[in-house]
Amino acid sequence: MAAYGKTIDYSSMADIPRRARCYMQKDRLKGRIAREGRPPLVDKLFKVGTALAGVYVLAIILIMVLQLGWESGPVWQEEGVVGFITGTDWNAVEGRESYGALPYILGTLITSAIAMTIALPLSIGIAMFVMIVPRRIGQPMGYLIELLEAVPSVVYGLWGLFIFRIYFRDWIEEPLHDAFGDSIFLFSGAPFGLDVLSASIILAIMIIPTISAVSREVMMAVPQQQKEAAYMLGSTTWEMFRLAVFPYSKAGLMGASILGLGRAIGETMAVTMLIGNTIGAAAIPQSLFHPSQTMSSIIANEFIEASPASIHLPALIGIGLVLLLVAMAVNVIAHYIVTKMLKVREGAIRN
């Protein structure tokens, strides 16, 4: 093998530098494709397999939408699409049945928004802290956060119902109501502990481990040279994160936020135990201390009691279809925001 005008004798492939071996293997693969005139069979199988995987996912989503739409057909015929989505009545009495999904859509979106507002900065702050503390502290803390992610939602719900809501009502909600209840509508209403704010905080606690664990892995994947360069320029720890870490990991951080938001929108048991479970127009959140209900909680509360002979069951299935479409729409919008925030040209990230 020739290098810089000299001939170097390598007795085996192991003696050849790694980069040179890569170039040699690449040249051999190009020569093989050129001789055969077509890509190897493995490449064809790989393309077919990936295409089938993508089609499978799309087919499952399409089947779910069609099945839910078919099963909920009677309520769409009775109430109409616009009437069901924008309606506020919920009456399951035979002969006077009337169903509307708007209060539960609002309850889902509001509780998820409050939970994300609380959980997102805390999750990123936890991930940053785990990164900068010594390894003997950060590594066990990271494992603990990942273990919290595996706790079932019903455990969070029971803890919130019997322990958290009592202290939260006495120490937080009642003082806020006494101080601002007459002047700020967000704190109006008698605090009872089973309301939008309590459910949102439990929801935030549940999604913090998900967002924090993913954010930590994303930020640790940033090249160490970027962090060291920021320190060498005299940056503080916060400036290092702001200038060297966040620009290179913002797409991953948005992905972690989307994962947390997806769990918040679809969470059932913990929210059902804490949100108050009102129905109809009374479920529209009017303040943080107002009981409400989400789409998943109304399904969990009434699905077993729904009569197949009425349109009560199709109404619940229709709410399930709306929940699926809302979750898909939120994810599409979030991915669109990611593509707008992250500008990639020729492999380089621009701010």
XYZ file of C-alpha atoms in Angstrom:
351
model
C 0.000 0.000 0.000
C 1.385 3.427 -1.009
C 1.396 6.400 1.372
C 3.174 9.745 0.750
C 5.180 8.281 -2.106
C 6.344 5.278 -0.096
C 5.202 1.692 -0.242
C 4.086 0.260 3.091
C 3.740 -3.494 3.422
C 0.821 -4.582 5.602
C 0.938 -8.247 6.466
C -2.801 -8.447 7.338
C -6.007 -6.417 7.279
C -5.630 -5.782 11.014
C -2.484 -3.751 10.299
C -4.309 -1.384 7.944
C -5.575 1.797 9.622
C -9.293 1.855 10.370
C -10.141 4.697 7.978
C -8.228 3.032 5.160
C -10.145 -0.210 5.754
C -13.440 1.679 5.528
C -12.442 3.223 2.197
C -11.332 -0.165 0.867
C -14.610 -1.814 1.861
C -16.577 1.039 0.311
C -14.652 0.718 -2.954
C -15.224 -3.050 -3.015
C -18.981 -2.535 -2.478
C -19.122 0.011 -5.311
C -17.245 -2.367 -7.595
C -19.598 -5.215 -6.716
C -22.693 -3.134 -7.484
C -21.146 -1.947 -10.748
C -20.343 -5.533 -11.790
C -23.739 -6.944 -10.905
C -25.655 -3.952 -12.265
C -28.155 -3.974 -9.363
C -28.091 -3.542 -5.574
C -27.587 -6.631 -3.387
C -30.608 -8.712 -2.330
C -30.173 -7.591 1.289
C -30.720 -3.966 0.265
C -33.907 -4.880 -1.575
C -35.205 -6.811 1.418
C -34.351 -3.900 3.681
C -36.266 -1.438 1.490
C -39.275 -3.746 1.303
C -39.222 -4.325 5.082
C -39.071 -0.618 5.922
C -41.830 0.137 3.414
C -44.046 -2.574 4.938
C -43.388 -1.211 8.432
C -44.477 2.273 7.372
C -47.566 0.960 5.592
C -48.414 -1.164 8.642
C -48.430 1.863 10.953
C -50.581 3.887 8.568
C -52.949 0.944 8.084
C -53.407 0.497 11.849
C -54.231 4.186 12.290
C -56.644 4.102 9.350
C -58.369 0.971 10.677
C -58.739 2.543 14.118
C -60.277 5.710 12.677
C -62.658 3.757 10.437
C -63.685 1.356 13.207
C -64.317 4.126 15.725
C -66.173 6.135 13.103
C -68.360 3.152 12.190
C -69.177 2.238 15.799
C -69.990 5.854 16.686
C -72.144 6.371 13.578
C -75.496 6.643 15.430
C -74.394 9.620 17.503
C -73.088 11.457 14.438
C -76.438 10.869 12.713
C -78.415 11.971 15.763
C -76.380 14.990 16.863
C -74.477 15.880 13.716
C -70.711 16.314 13.513
C -70.720 20.001 14.448
C -73.462 19.552 17.015
C -71.628 16.734 18.790
C -68.238 18.450 18.837
C -69.572 21.862 19.906
C -72.441 20.640 22.108
C -72.351 20.929 25.902
C -75.270 18.717 26.964
C -74.729 15.218 28.300
C -77.986 13.453 29.155
C -78.146 9.649 29.053
C -81.803 9.374 30.133
C -83.747 7.289 27.624
C -86.055 9.409 25.530
C -84.180 12.636 26.351
C -80.704 11.677 25.209
C -78.407 14.503 24.193
C -74.635 14.403 23.917
C -71.907 16.984 23.338
C -68.131 16.626 23.600
C -66.999 20.252 23.942
C -66.631 20.326 27.777
C -64.449 17.223 27.712
C -62.323 18.500 24.834
C -61.704 21.716 26.769
C -60.972 19.780 29.957
C -58.420 17.623 28.155
C -56.649 20.543 26.491
C -56.608 22.752 29.596
C -55.313 20.094 31.986
C -52.653 19.044 29.469
C -51.583 22.660 28.901
C -51.279 23.362 32.633
C -49.371 20.114 33.171
C -46.934 20.939 30.359
C -46.454 24.481 31.660
C -45.409 23.065 35.031
C -43.532 19.967 33.866
C -41.461 21.260 30.943
C -39.192 23.774 32.762
C -38.851 21.450 35.761
C -37.931 18.502 33.544
C -35.272 20.414 31.616
C -33.931 21.855 34.877
C -33.649 18.349 36.369
C -31.864 17.118 33.244
C -29.424 20.034 33.416
C -28.752 19.400 37.115
C -28.086 15.691 36.537
C -25.574 16.623 33.823
C -23.498 19.070 35.855
C -23.375 17.344 39.251
C -20.640 14.753 39.976
C -21.223 11.336 38.454
C -21.698 9.652 41.826
C -24.743 11.885 42.394
C -26.058 12.340 38.883
C -26.088 8.684 37.871
C -28.227 7.433 40.807
C -30.537 10.408 40.368
C -30.966 9.568 36.689
C -31.835 5.966 37.575
C -34.352 7.195 40.151
C -36.051 9.434 37.613
C -36.317 6.552 35.157
C -37.836 4.360 37.891
C -40.505 6.991 38.566
C -41.512 6.685 34.924
C -42.467 3.047 35.529
C -44.881 3.793 38.395
C -48.462 2.917 37.280
C -50.849 5.816 36.878
C -53.315 4.313 39.342
C -50.659 4.592 42.070
C -50.234 8.296 41.305
C -54.010 8.634 41.383
C -54.422 6.931 44.754
C -51.597 8.971 46.269
C -53.107 12.162 44.895
C -56.615 11.278 46.081
C -55.838 10.278 49.662
C -52.711 12.310 50.481
C -51.735 15.031 48.019
C -55.098 16.739 47.503
C -55.704 17.210 51.245
C -52.434 19.053 51.884
C -52.637 20.878 48.572
C -56.157 22.095 49.343
C -55.272 23.285 52.847
C -51.873 24.845 52.116
C -52.195 26.109 48.522
C -55.755 26.296 47.208
C -57.495 27.841 50.203
C -54.842 30.588 50.733
C -54.953 31.410 47.001
C -58.744 31.541 47.089
C -58.771 33.765 50.184
C -56.212 36.143 48.672
C -57.286 36.340 45.024
C -60.650 34.568 44.745
C -62.672 37.802 44.573
C -60.404 39.572 42.080
C -58.967 36.888 39.765
C -61.379 34.467 38.124
C -58.743 31.713 37.960
C -58.929 31.342 41.752
C -62.683 31.652 42.127
C -64.885 28.834 43.361
C -64.732 26.855 46.587
C -61.535 24.755 46.656
C -62.219 21.106 47.376
C -59.079 19.393 46.070
C -60.900 17.551 43.286
C -60.504 20.061 40.491
C -58.589 21.059 37.387
C -55.498 22.295 39.237
C -55.049 19.164 41.376
C -55.437 16.882 38.350
C -53.026 19.013 36.319
C -50.319 18.926 38.993
C -50.564 15.144 39.360
C -50.418 14.936 35.572
C -47.307 17.136 35.585
C -45.644 14.900 38.184
C -46.387 11.895 35.985
C -44.860 13.324 32.797
C -41.778 14.906 34.407
C -39.804 11.595 34.376
C -40.557 11.051 30.677
C -39.508 14.529 29.556
C -36.535 14.681 31.924
C -35.067 11.298 30.962
C -35.295 11.970 27.227
C -33.989 15.544 27.618
C -31.000 14.317 29.624
C -30.047 11.765 26.974
C -30.444 14.338 24.211
C -28.288 16.948 25.939
C -25.626 14.387 26.832
C -25.346 13.538 23.129
C -24.085 17.058 22.378
C -20.351 16.859 21.509
C -18.164 17.473 24.533
C -15.988 19.783 22.439
C -18.881 22.243 22.160
C -19.254 22.441 25.930
C -15.515 22.754 26.527
C -15.245 25.471 23.891
C -17.960 27.475 25.629
C -16.137 27.165 28.963
C -12.851 28.174 27.336
C -14.495 31.361 26.082
C -15.392 32.259 29.655
C -19.023 31.165 29.665
C -20.844 30.400 32.863
C -22.708 27.110 33.244
C -25.982 28.696 32.136
C -24.289 30.354 29.162
C -22.738 27.016 28.229
C -26.186 25.435 28.101
C -27.678 28.384 26.246
C -24.924 28.710 23.646
C -23.581 25.169 23.247
C -26.216 22.664 24.376
C -29.663 24.029 23.570
C -28.971 24.961 19.908
C -27.774 21.430 19.168
C -30.464 19.630 21.149
C -33.591 21.723 20.585
C -35.104 19.174 18.188
C -34.625 16.415 20.757
C -36.046 18.608 23.506
C -39.108 19.265 21.387
C -39.425 15.531 20.826
C -39.299 14.932 24.574
C -42.001 17.556 25.042
C -44.176 15.838 22.442
C -43.811 12.527 24.285
C -44.859 14.154 27.545
C -47.766 15.934 25.896
C -48.959 12.687 24.325
C -49.051 11.003 27.721
C -50.796 13.988 29.296
C -53.567 14.024 26.686
C -54.291 10.305 26.965
C -53.888 9.819 30.719
C -56.968 8.260 32.302
C -56.881 6.783 35.812
C -55.039 9.473 37.763
C -57.045 12.253 36.137
C -60.317 10.396 36.694
C -59.598 10.167 40.430
C -58.789 13.853 40.877
C -60.606 16.023 38.369
C -64.064 15.949 39.979
C -65.951 14.190 37.142
C -68.742 16.665 36.431
C -70.772 16.240 33.248
C -72.403 18.473 30.690
C -71.934 22.232 30.689
C -70.795 22.065 34.337
C -67.639 20.296 33.149
C -66.412 23.367 31.251
C -63.458 24.648 33.343
C -64.303 28.097 34.687
C -61.434 28.361 37.166
C -58.504 26.345 38.446
C -60.612 25.215 41.409
C -63.536 24.108 39.258
C -64.231 20.360 38.806
C -64.192 19.174 35.233
C -63.673 16.067 33.153
C -61.496 14.935 30.257
C -62.322 12.800 27.259
C -60.522 9.790 28.669
C -62.119 10.159 32.114
C -65.692 10.345 30.777
C -65.061 7.137 28.828
C -63.628 5.398 31.905
C -66.498 6.545 34.129
C -69.438 5.650 31.902
C -68.356 2.969 29.439
C -69.394 0.025 31.631
C -72.838 1.516 32.371
C -73.582 2.547 28.784
C -76.496 0.667 27.237
C -75.883 -0.799 23.763
C -79.568 -0.196 22.969
C -79.153 3.594 23.223
C -76.746 6.042 21.638
C -74.880 6.416 24.939
C -72.265 3.846 23.915
C -71.793 5.326 20.406
C -71.398 8.750 22.065
C -68.546 7.449 24.227
C -66.943 5.790 21.191
C -67.330 9.093 19.359
C -65.452 10.838 22.149
C -62.754 8.198 21.762
C -62.542 9.070 18.056
C -62.316 12.776 18.877
C -59.591 12.022 21.438
C -57.607 10.106 18.818
C -57.967 12.911 16.279
C -57.049 15.593 18.844
C -53.944 13.653 19.886
C -52.924 13.216 16.250
C -53.549 16.909 15.515
C -51.491 18.027 18.523
C -48.604 15.791 17.439
C -48.762 17.041 13.848
C -48.719 20.652 15.034
C -45.822 19.914 17.396
C -43.813 18.266 14.609
C -44.538 21.252 12.367
C -43.189 23.556 15.071
C -40.065 21.391 15.300
C -39.423 21.678 11.566
C -39.833 25.450 11.777
C -37.523 25.787 14.765
C -34.834 23.472 13.461
C -33.196 24.645 10.236
C -30.847 22.059 8.796
C -28.724 22.665 5.729
C -26.077 20.227 4.578
C -25.873 18.644 8.016
C -25.171 21.884 9.921
C -27.548 23.377 12.450
C -28.286 27.080 12.093
C -29.673 29.209 14.886
